[in-house]
Amino acid sequence: MAVRTGIGWKLYIQGYDISGDVGALDTIAMTVNTQDITSLNDGSMARLALLKDAQISFTVFFNDATGAQFDALSTLPTTDVLVLLCAGTTRGDPVFAMTAKQTNYDWRRSADGSLVGTVNLIGAAAFPLEVGKLLTSGGQITHASASDETGIDHGAQTTSGAVGFLQHFAADSGTVEYDIEDSSDSTNGVDGTWANLLAFTDVGTPYSPTAERVAVNGTVERWTRASTNGTFTNADFAMGLRRRATNDYDAA
Amino acid sequence: MPALTGIGATFSLDDGGGNLQNLTPDVLSVTINTPRNSQDITALNDGALRRLLLLGDASIDLECVVNDATNASFDVFKTAGTYDSARTATFVRNGHTLTMEMILTQVSWPRAQDGSWRISASLQLASGSDPTWS
């Protein structure tokens, strides 16, 4: 592990992979509002941390191919969109997850003929910008049938719950059951006994792009992995997990 | 003693577990402001400004690389959205130490078009105590 660059990232929005259309991520921000509680007997300012907020903004190229940025962003949805930003594509790499509202879809055609867009996403649904780990090697992967990814080692069991993030891109047939499983006795992410930690909503025909955030309380074992179950063919998806820490605002 | 450069300074900040972590290898630049507010009490018969010093304040602005080694910059700043308590921040240079209790009010993680990735963080004084160098 070392100082990281921003090369080799993936950006998924509500089941669309727009990684190839994004030139730069201008803002990936976590903010905290404060309250001034400075009293008469203080010599300097005293403050409390209040509500948190989140923002992701990026520049985008005009790609109107099927499943590209135009399909993903041009409708300016009024419902929440779930963003999964993968800072790398190796299992265990950091991911940023955000339940967001898309506030714009702006374009500039410059005098030199270039066409560049800017998109801004702000926090919605009272969740901050969440940081977790990638569970699927390569970011987006394909399971031809029900199978399990190799797990990642978090180092120790925790007891404050976890949050799972799913990006479903496509499938060919059947109904896909997306799960995250955990294990206390695995030694390599494959062996050992695994049990269901959390389950996402099953995805059936017409397999439209979608995304979901699921939270679970209590014990999370040392190892976790992405898993698909049920009868289906060729499910394309990506998954991440944020393990809550003891001091997190939503530890449970 | 001659004038000091910033070379050899150290900076540490609490992580989301309240543990002080040395971020010195990851900090590209740090700006520490310790302003004092003032009240203008200039009267009609004054020929120049007259002031009183009021409440003090402090802010820290950091520019860092993203280092995902254990207890480095990524581990410390990733909890900005989930850890609500104040954090101890310590700056040391040539035996002089400034320690303050701060709120981490903003962390940005811009990924530029050239492929670089960095952290910009801002902290504000939380404790009500005067920033004091030792």
Tab-separated table of C-alpha atoms in Angstrom, chain B residues 44-116:
chain	number	residue	atom	x	y	z
B	44	LEU	CA	-14.842	60.936	18.846
B	45	ASN	CA	-11.785	62.337	20.524
B	46	ASP	CA	-9.327	59.767	19.159
B	47	GLY	CA	-6.968	60.673	16.352
B	48	ALA	CA	-6.334	57.093	15.341
B	49	LEU	CA	-8.027	53.714	15.659
B	50	ARG	CA	-8.496	52.183	19.083
B	51	ARG	CA	-9.337	48.502	19.469
B	52	LEU	CA	-9.978	45.709	21.904
B	53	LEU	CA	-9.089	42.087	21.237
B	54	LEU	CA	-12.060	39.709	21.350
B	55	LEU	CA	-12.538	35.996	20.765
B	56	GLY	CA	-9.763	33.939	19.257
B	57	ASP	CA	-10.223	31.272	16.614
B	58	ALA	CA	-8.196	28.718	14.677
B	59	SER	CA	-8.346	26.979	11.335
B	60	ILE	CA	-6.121	24.493	9.560
B	61	ASP	CA	-6.055	23.834	5.820
B	62	LEU	CA	-4.204	20.784	4.544
B	63	GLU	CA	-3.156	19.499	1.163
B	64	CYS	CA	-2.195	15.816	1.258
B	65	VAL	CA	-1.424	12.875	-0.939
B	66	VAL	CA	-3.712	9.878	-0.630
B	67	ASN	CA	-1.733	7.201	1.188
B	68	ASP	CA	-3.663	4.014	1.922
B	69	ALA	CA	-1.078	2.468	4.238
B	70	THR	CA	-2.442	1.655	7.691
B	71	ASN	CA	-3.116	4.783	9.771
B	72	ALA	CA	-1.960	7.105	6.979
B	73	SER	CA	-3.902	9.930	5.298
B	74	PHE	CA	-6.630	7.758	3.729
B	75	ASP	CA	-7.464	6.013	7.007
B	76	VAL	CA	-7.596	9.340	8.882
B	77	PHE	CA	-9.728	11.318	6.435
B	78	LYS	CA	-12.088	8.579	5.211
B	79	THR	CA	-14.129	8.974	8.416
B	80	ALA	CA	-14.923	12.639	7.810
B	81	GLY	CA	-18.473	11.713	6.898
B	82	THR	CA	-19.069	9.256	9.748
B	83	TYR	CA	-17.081	10.403	12.820
B	84	ASP	CA	-18.630	13.370	14.604
B	85	SER	CA	-16.283	14.069	17.508
B	86	ALA	CA	-13.580	16.703	17.687
B	87	ARG	CA	-10.044	15.667	16.705
B	88	THR	CA	-6.684	16.577	18.247
B	89	ALA	CA	-4.379	18.315	15.743
B	90	THR	CA	-0.700	18.844	16.576
B	91	PHE	CA	1.929	20.840	14.676
B	92	VAL	CA	5.558	20.728	15.830
B	93	ARG	CA	8.603	22.597	14.579
B	94	ASN	CA	11.963	22.784	16.305
B	95	GLY	CA	10.511	21.842	19.659
B	96	HIS	CA	7.603	24.284	19.444
B	97	THR	CA	4.197	22.599	19.605
B	98	LEU	CA	0.714	23.827	18.821
B	99	THR	CA	-2.045	21.432	19.901
B	100	MET	CA	-5.715	22.170	19.289
B	101	GLU	CA	-9.061	20.369	19.369
B	102	MET	CA	-10.618	20.769	15.941
B	103	ILE	CA	-13.681	19.803	13.911
B	104	LEU	CA	-12.985	18.341	10.482
B	105	THR	CA	-15.406	20.472	8.477
B	106	GLN	CA	-14.496	19.587	4.906
B	107	VAL	CA	-12.561	16.892	3.081
B	108	SER	CA	-12.319	16.961	-0.691
B	109	TRP	CA	-10.774	14.199	-2.776
B	110	PRO	CA	-10.402	15.680	-6.281
B	111	ARG	CA	-9.174	13.389	-9.036
B	112	ALA	CA	-7.709	15.647	-11.727
B	113	GLN	CA	-7.587	15.019	-15.434
B	114	ASP	CA	-3.850	14.363	-15.266
B	115	GLY	CA	-4.589	11.328	-13.096
B	116	SER	CA	-3.435	12.763	-9.816
